[in-house]
Short mmCIF file of C-alpha atoms in Angstrom, two decimals:
data_model
loop_
_atom_site.label_atom_id
_atom_site.label_comp_id
_atom_site.label_asym_id
_atom_site.label_seq_id
_atom_site.Cartn_x
_atom_site.Cartn_y
_atom_site.Cartn_z
CA MET A 1 -21.33 34.20 14.80
CA SER A 2 -18.20 32.06 15.02
CA VAL A 3 -18.36 28.60 16.57
CA SER A 4 -16.23 28.07 19.66
CA PRO A 5 -13.33 25.59 19.32
CA VAL A 6 -14.98 23.33 21.90
CA LYS A 7 -18.23 23.13 19.97
CA ARG A 8 -16.41 22.68 16.68
CA GLN A 9 -14.48 19.77 18.20
CA LYS A 10 -17.79 18.13 19.15
CA MET A 11 -19.11 18.59 15.64
CA GLU A 12 -16.09 17.11 13.89
CA SER A 13 -16.22 13.50 12.81
CA ALA A 14 -13.50 11.04 13.78
CA LEU A 15 -12.30 11.22 10.16
CA ASP A 16 -11.93 14.99 10.25
CA GLN A 17 -10.11 14.81 13.58
CA LEU A 18 -7.82 12.07 12.24
CA LYS A 19 -6.83 14.35 9.34
CA HIS A 20 -5.44 16.88 11.87
CA HIS A 21 -2.86 14.35 13.07
CA THR A 22 -2.34 11.88 10.21
CA THR A 23 -2.31 12.02 6.42
CA VAL A 24 -5.36 10.05 5.28
CA VAL A 25 -4.98 7.95 2.12
CA ALA A 26 -7.79 6.18 0.25
CA ASP A 27 -7.18 2.46 -0.35
CA THR A 28 -9.31 2.04 -3.47
CA GLY A 29 -9.48 2.13 -7.24
CA ASP A 30 -13.02 3.55 -7.13
CA PHE A 31 -13.03 7.20 -8.23
CA ASN A 32 -16.38 7.93 -6.56
CA ALA A 33 -14.99 7.01 -3.14
CA ILE A 34 -11.98 9.25 -3.75
CA ASP A 35 -14.25 12.16 -4.73
CA GLU A 36 -16.32 11.64 -1.59
CA TYR A 37 -13.58 11.42 1.06
CA LYS A 38 -10.99 13.78 -0.47
CA PRO A 39 -7.80 12.03 0.65
CA LEU A 40 -4.32 13.44 -0.03
CA ASP A 41 -3.06 10.24 -1.67
CA ALA A 42 -4.52 6.97 -2.95
CA THR A 43 -3.22 3.42 -3.06
CA THR A 44 -4.08 0.65 -5.51
CA ASN A 45 -3.12 -3.01 -5.82
CA PRO A 46 -3.96 -5.82 -8.27
CA SER A 47 -6.99 -6.88 -6.19
CA LEU A 48 -8.45 -3.35 -6.12
CA ILE A 49 -7.84 -2.80 -9.85
CA LEU A 50 -9.41 -6.19 -10.64
CA ALA A 51 -12.53 -5.21 -8.67
CA ALA A 52 -12.74 -1.76 -10.28
CA ALA A 53 -12.11 -3.10 -13.80
CA GLN A 54 -15.24 -5.24 -13.51
CA MET A 55 -17.46 -2.23 -12.71
CA PRO A 56 -19.50 -0.90 -15.67
CA ALA A 57 -18.33 2.67 -14.99
CA TYR A 58 -14.73 1.82 -15.83
CA GLN A 59 -15.09 -0.19 -19.05
CA LYS A 60 -13.74 2.70 -21.14
CA LEU A 61 -10.40 2.39 -19.30
CA VAL A 62 -10.35 -1.35 -19.92
CA ASP A 63 -11.11 -0.79 -23.62
CA ASP A 64 -8.32 1.79 -23.87
CA ALA A 65 -5.84 -0.61 -22.21
CA VAL A 66 -6.83 -3.41 -24.58
CA ALA A 67 -6.40 -1.12 -27.60
CA TYR A 68 -2.96 -0.06 -26.32
CA GLY A 69 -1.81 -3.66 -25.86
CA LYS A 70 -2.94 -4.57 -29.39
CA LYS A 71 -1.32 -1.48 -30.91
CA LEU A 72 2.10 -2.40 -29.50
CA GLY A 73 1.78 -5.91 -30.95
CA GLY A 74 4.07 -8.84 -30.15
CA SER A 75 3.06 -12.21 -28.76
CA GLU A 76 -0.24 -12.71 -26.94
CA ASP A 77 1.57 -12.67 -23.60
CA GLU A 78 3.39 -9.43 -24.45
CA GLN A 79 0.15 -7.77 -25.56
CA ILE A 80 -1.61 -8.82 -22.36
CA GLN A 81 1.25 -7.61 -20.16
CA ASN A 82 1.36 -4.25 -21.97
CA ALA A 83 -2.43 -3.91 -21.63
CA CYS A 84 -2.22 -4.77 -17.92
CA ASP A 85 0.53 -2.21 -17.25
CA LYS A 86 -1.44 0.38 -19.22
CA LEU A 87 -4.61 -0.36 -17.23
CA PHE A 88 -2.81 0.22 -13.93
CA VAL A 89 -1.49 3.53 -15.25
CA LEU A 90 -4.88 4.60 -16.68
CA PHE A 91 -6.48 4.04 -13.27
CA GLY A 92 -3.61 5.87 -11.59
CA ALA A 93 -3.86 8.81 -13.99
CA GLU A 94 -7.62 9.15 -13.38
CA ILE A 95 -7.09 8.98 -9.61
CA LEU A 96 -4.45 11.72 -9.83
CA LYS A 97 -7.05 14.06 -11.35
CA ARG A 98 -8.96 13.72 -8.08
CA ILE A 99 -6.22 14.02 -5.43
CA PRO A 100 -3.50 16.59 -4.75
CA GLY A 101 -0.86 14.02 -3.77
CA ARG A 102 0.47 10.72 -5.06
CA VAL A 103 -0.95 7.42 -6.25
CA SER A 104 0.64 4.04 -5.52
CA THR A 105 0.86 1.60 -8.43
CA GLU A 106 1.99 -1.97 -7.77
CA VAL A 107 4.57 -4.05 -9.60
CA ASP A 108 3.44 -7.59 -10.45
CA ALA A 109 3.73 -9.75 -7.32
CA ARG A 110 5.09 -12.61 -9.45
CA LEU A 111 8.33 -10.60 -9.64
CA SER A 112 8.67 -10.52 -5.84
CA PHE A 113 11.92 -12.51 -5.86
CA ASP A 114 13.36 -10.93 -9.02
CA LYS A 115 15.23 -7.73 -8.16
CA GLU A 116 16.10 -6.81 -11.75
CA GLY A 117 12.61 -7.73 -12.98
CA MET A 118 11.05 -5.39 -10.42
CA ILE A 119 13.39 -2.54 -11.36
CA GLN A 120 12.60 -3.02 -15.06
CA ARG A 121 8.82 -3.16 -14.49
CA ALA A 122 8.89 -0.12 -12.18
CA ARG A 123 10.75 1.91 -14.79
CA ARG A 124 8.25 0.77 -17.42
CA LEU A 125 5.33 1.99 -15.28
CA ILE A 126 7.04 5.35 -14.73
CA ASP A 127 7.59 5.65 -18.52
CA LEU A 128 3.89 4.96 -19.12
CA TYR A 129 2.97 7.69 -16.63
CA LYS A 130 5.40 10.03 -18.40
CA GLU A 131 3.65 9.29 -21.72
CA ALA A 132 0.42 10.32 -19.99
CA GLY A 133 2.03 13.61 -18.94
CA ILE A 134 2.52 12.62 -15.28
CA GLY A 135 5.89 13.07 -13.56
CA LYS A 136 7.47 10.47 -11.29
CA ASP A 137 7.12 12.73 -8.25
CA ARG A 138 3.37 11.95 -8.19
CA ILE A 139 3.88 8.18 -8.27
CA LEU A 140 4.81 5.64 -5.62
CA ILE A 141 5.84 2.27 -7.03
CA LYS A 142 4.64 -0.55 -4.78
CA LEU A 143 7.01 -3.47 -4.29
CA SER A 144 6.72 -6.58 -2.12
CA SER A 145 8.91 -6.32 0.99
CA THR A 146 11.01 -9.38 0.19
CA TRP A 147 14.80 -8.96 0.41
CA GLU A 148 14.86 -8.66 -3.39
CA GLY A 149 12.02 -6.13 -3.37
CA ILE A 150 13.71 -4.00 -0.74
CA GLN A 151 16.98 -4.00 -2.70
CA ALA A 152 15.07 -3.12 -5.89
CA GLY A 153 13.55 -0.21 -3.97
CA LYS A 154 17.02 0.92 -2.88
CA VAL A 155 18.23 1.02 -6.50
CA LEU A 156 15.08 2.72 -7.82
CA GLU A 157 15.32 5.45 -5.18
CA ALA A 158 19.08 6.05 -5.36
CA GLU A 159 19.76 5.62 -9.08
CA TYR A 160 16.50 6.59 -10.78
CA GLY A 161 14.78 8.93 -8.31
CA ILE A 162 11.71 6.71 -8.35
CA HIS A 163 9.75 6.78 -5.08
CA CYS A 164 8.79 3.40 -3.64
CA ASN A 165 6.06 2.12 -1.33
CA MET A 166 7.11 -1.19 0.25
CA THR A 167 4.03 -3.33 0.76
CA LEU A 168 3.20 -6.70 2.36
CA LEU A 169 5.28 -5.68 5.37
CA PHE A 170 4.62 -7.80 8.47
CA SER A 171 7.91 -8.16 10.37
CA PHE A 172 10.15 -5.75 12.23
CA ALA A 173 13.06 -7.12 10.14
CA GLN A 174 11.31 -5.99 6.95
CA ALA A 175 10.82 -2.51 8.41
CA VAL A 176 14.47 -2.20 9.48
CA ALA A 177 15.71 -3.31 6.06
CA CYS A 178 13.40 -0.81 4.33
CA ALA A 179 14.68 2.03 6.51
CA GLU A 180 18.28 1.11 5.73
CA ALA A 181 17.42 0.99 2.01
CA GLY A 182 16.17 4.58 2.15
CA VAL A 183 12.80 3.98 0.52
CA THR A 184 10.19 6.73 0.52
CA LEU A 185 7.37 4.88 2.30
CA ILE A 186 6.44 1.56 3.89
CA SER A 187 2.98 -0.01 4.29
CA PRO A 188 3.07 -2.17 7.43
CA PHE A 189 -0.12 -4.26 7.53
CA VAL A 190 -2.39 -4.23 10.56
CA GLY A 191 -5.53 -6.26 9.87
CA ARG A 192 -3.78 -9.22 8.28
CA ILE A 193 -1.57 -9.53 11.36
CA LEU A 194 -4.69 -9.56 13.55
CA ASP A 195 -6.23 -12.21 11.26
CA TRP A 196 -3.23 -14.49 11.80
CA TYR A 197 -3.27 -14.20 15.58
CA VAL A 198 -7.03 -14.78 15.75
CA ALA A 199 -6.73 -17.83 13.48
CA ASN A 200 -3.70 -19.32 15.25
CA GLY A 201 -4.16 -18.38 18.90
CA ASP A 202 -6.67 -18.88 21.70
CA LYS A 203 -7.52 -15.18 21.94
CA LYS A 204 -10.22 -14.17 19.46
CA THR A 205 -10.82 -10.51 20.33
CA TYR A 206 -8.39 -7.70 21.12
CA GLU A 207 -8.75 -4.19 22.44
CA PRO A 208 -7.33 -1.78 19.82
CA SER A 209 -4.30 -0.90 21.96
CA GLU A 210 -3.50 -4.61 22.38
CA ASP A 211 -4.17 -5.51 18.73
CA PRO A 212 -0.98 -7.23 17.47
CA GLY A 213 -1.15 -5.32 14.17
CA VAL A 214 -1.44 -1.99 15.99
CA LYS A 215 1.49 -2.94 18.26
CA SER A 216 3.59 -3.87 15.21
CA VAL A 217 3.05 -0.50 13.49
CA THR A 218 3.60 1.38 16.77
CA LYS A 219 6.99 -0.31 17.24
CA ILE A 220 8.03 0.45 13.66
CA TYR A 221 6.91 4.09 13.95
CA ASN A 222 8.81 4.51 17.23
CA TYR A 223 11.96 2.93 15.77
CA TYR A 224 11.92 5.15 12.69
CA LYS A 225 11.32 8.35 14.65
CA LYS A 226 13.83 7.52 17.39
CA PHE A 227 16.64 6.97 14.89
CA GLY A 228 15.72 9.70 12.45
CA TYR A 229 14.75 7.66 9.41
CA LYS A 230 12.92 9.74 6.80
CA THR A 231 10.88 6.81 5.45
CA ILE A 232 7.14 7.46 5.87
CA VAL A 233 5.20 4.92 7.93
CA MET A 234 1.76 4.27 6.40
CA GLY A 235 -0.38 1.79 8.34
CA ALA A 236 -2.47 -0.38 6.00
CA SER A 237 -4.97 -3.26 5.91
CA PHE A 238 -7.46 -2.38 8.64
CA ARG A 239 -10.28 -4.56 9.95
CA ASN A 240 -12.10 -1.96 12.06
CA THR A 241 -12.03 1.71 13.01
CA GLY A 242 -10.61 0.87 16.43
CA GLU A 243 -7.30 -0.09 14.83
CA ILE A 244 -7.24 3.18 12.88
CA LYS A 245 -8.02 5.35 15.92
CA ALA A 246 -5.35 3.51 17.93
CA LEU A 247 -2.76 4.67 15.35
CA THR A 248 -3.76 8.36 15.35
CA GLY A 249 -0.57 10.33 14.84
CA CYS A 250 1.04 7.80 12.49
CA ASP A 251 2.53 9.53 9.42
CA TYR A 252 -0.04 8.15 6.98
CA LEU A 253 -2.90 5.64 7.17
CA THR A 254 -4.43 4.09 4.03
CA ILE A 255 -8.08 3.26 4.63
CA SER A 256 -10.81 1.50 2.63
CA PRO A 257 -13.96 3.43 1.62
CA LYS A 258 -16.05 1.29 4.00
CA LEU A 259 -13.98 2.32 7.03
CA LEU A 260 -13.69 5.93 5.82
CA ALA A 261 -17.50 6.00 5.80
CA GLU A 262 -17.66 4.64 9.35
CA LEU A 263 -15.11 7.19 10.60
CA SER A 264 -17.05 10.02 8.96
CA LYS A 265 -20.11 9.04 11.00
CA GLU A 266 -18.31 8.64 14.35
CA HIS A 267 -18.15 11.61 16.71
CA VAL A 268 -15.74 10.56 19.45
CA LYS A 269 -12.74 12.58 20.55
CA LEU A 270 -9.47 11.37 19.03
CA THR A 271 -6.20 11.81 20.87
CA PRO A 272 -2.88 11.11 19.13
CA THR A 273 -1.41 7.84 20.35
CA LEU A 274 1.82 8.10 18.34
CA SER A 275 4.21 11.04 18.53
CA VAL A 276 7.83 11.79 17.70
CA LYS A 277 8.41 12.92 21.30
CA ASP A 278 7.23 9.61 22.76
CA ALA A 279 9.15 7.67 20.10
CA GLN A 280 12.40 9.39 20.97
CA ALA A 281 11.95 8.38 24.61
CA CYS A 282 11.34 4.67 23.84
CA ASP A 283 13.93 2.01 24.72
CA LEU A 284 14.42 0.44 21.26
CA GLU A 285 18.01 -0.17 20.17
CA LYS A 286 19.32 0.41 16.66
CA ILE A 287 20.15 -2.69 14.63
CA HIS A 288 21.70 -3.36 11.21
CA LEU A 289 20.58 -6.17 8.94
CA ASP A 290 22.57 -7.56 6.05
CA GLU A 291 20.91 -10.19 3.85
CA LYS A 292 21.77 -13.14 6.10
CA ALA A 293 20.58 -11.37 9.25
CA PHE A 294 17.42 -10.16 7.51
CA ARG A 295 16.49 -13.63 6.34
CA TRP A 296 17.12 -15.10 9.79
CA HIS A 297 15.19 -12.47 11.76
CA HIS A 298 12.27 -12.48 9.32
CA ASN A 299 12.20 -16.28 9.37
CA GLU A 300 11.95 -16.23 13.17
CA ASP A 301 8.56 -14.48 12.85
CA GLN A 302 6.17 -17.26 11.81
CA MET A 303 3.26 -14.88 11.30
CA ALA A 304 5.28 -12.62 8.99
CA VAL A 305 6.64 -15.51 6.93
CA GLU A 306 3.17 -16.97 6.40
CA LYS A 307 1.43 -13.65 5.71
CA LEU A 308 4.10 -12.42 3.27
CA SER A 309 3.95 -15.61 1.21
CA ASP A 310 0.15 -15.66 1.40
CA GLY A 311 -0.06 -12.00 0.35
CA ILE A 312 2.22 -12.55 -2.64
CA ARG A 313 0.16 -15.57 -3.75
CA LYS A 314 -3.13 -13.64 -3.43
CA PHE A 315 -1.90 -10.59 -5.36
CA ALA A 316 -0.41 -12.91 -8.01
CA ALA A 317 -3.72 -14.79 -8.31
CA ASP A 318 -5.61 -11.54 -8.82
CA ALA A 319 -3.05 -10.39 -11.40
CA ILE A 320 -3.68 -13.63 -13.30
CA LYS A 321 -7.47 -13.06 -13.10
CA LEU A 322 -6.99 -9.55 -14.46
CA GLU A 323 -4.83 -10.86 -17.31
CA THR A 324 -7.43 -13.53 -18.09
CA MET A 325 -10.13 -10.86 -18.26
CA LEU A 326 -7.98 -8.74 -20.60
CA LYS A 327 -7.10 -11.78 -22.72
CA GLU A 328 -10.78 -12.55 -23.26
CA ARG A 329 -11.42 -8.96 -24.26
CA MET A 330 -8.42 -8.88 -26.59
CA PHE A 331 -8.66 -12.21 -28.36
CA SER A 332 -12.09 -13.81 -27.86
CA ALA A 333 -13.76 -11.39 -30.27
CA GLU A 334 -11.12 -12.17 -32.90
CA ASN A 335 -11.51 -15.91 -32.37
CA GLY A 336 -15.27 -15.64 -32.66
CA LYS A 337 -15.16 -13.90 -36.06
#
């Protein structure tokens, strides 16, 4: 006997309902979580790879990366960098065995103000994926949404056909510049925006619809859809399921395993809050930002300035920790002989 649509709706979890309206992406380097929640895509960053690389289950990947770095030779620093790049790609390649879509792999945050350096590193990562038998269409290269990062993304997309995911995006100016650059996807952050307002304002709790991070992504989504930009909007960095549910209908949402688990256990009716139709009726006006205008408008947003710089520093710190871990694996054994 078939189940009526009404009853089926009651049985569906919030996660399953969300998947009807939004592409769900797993924000993790943990293969088990990916197997469990079956997302279309997955995103990684230096912090997630650092955490995964310390798990016993993934030591074979670390060993393979170390061996690769040593095989290529060069100075200690060159060997460590090659091992680090290889480790990111090894994790990405394993993730791609478990998902039908794309994986995001991040360029070193220490290159955030070096346009040419980001382009070179992105192309290197794509070459490593090619060596592993994986085409560039299954990869999104993550770049910091600095002016230099956005321009690197523009070149990578237009000249090399490399798809980019612009991360650490907090301001409307960053979103406008990314749209004008024609990048594949942006990751506007939600939870980190909320963190800033809670830390710096009198208000300590927000209803999901009033959450400043939710409002930021909603405005960006509406702007992109109203003016026909093809760039995918992927909300990121969530603190609770309320933020996620308040962005039902967004193109993509990348969600941690912890919050995916919570959504899978919730059984409340989800209604899309974002839609192309509503976006096209909004009263936003189109703007153009050259470098000077971008820097001014971004600088006017204190939260975005502080969170972008803080995010770059944190990702850079975790990249250094990862390199230190690899260095110990690569050279401590030699030194101890």
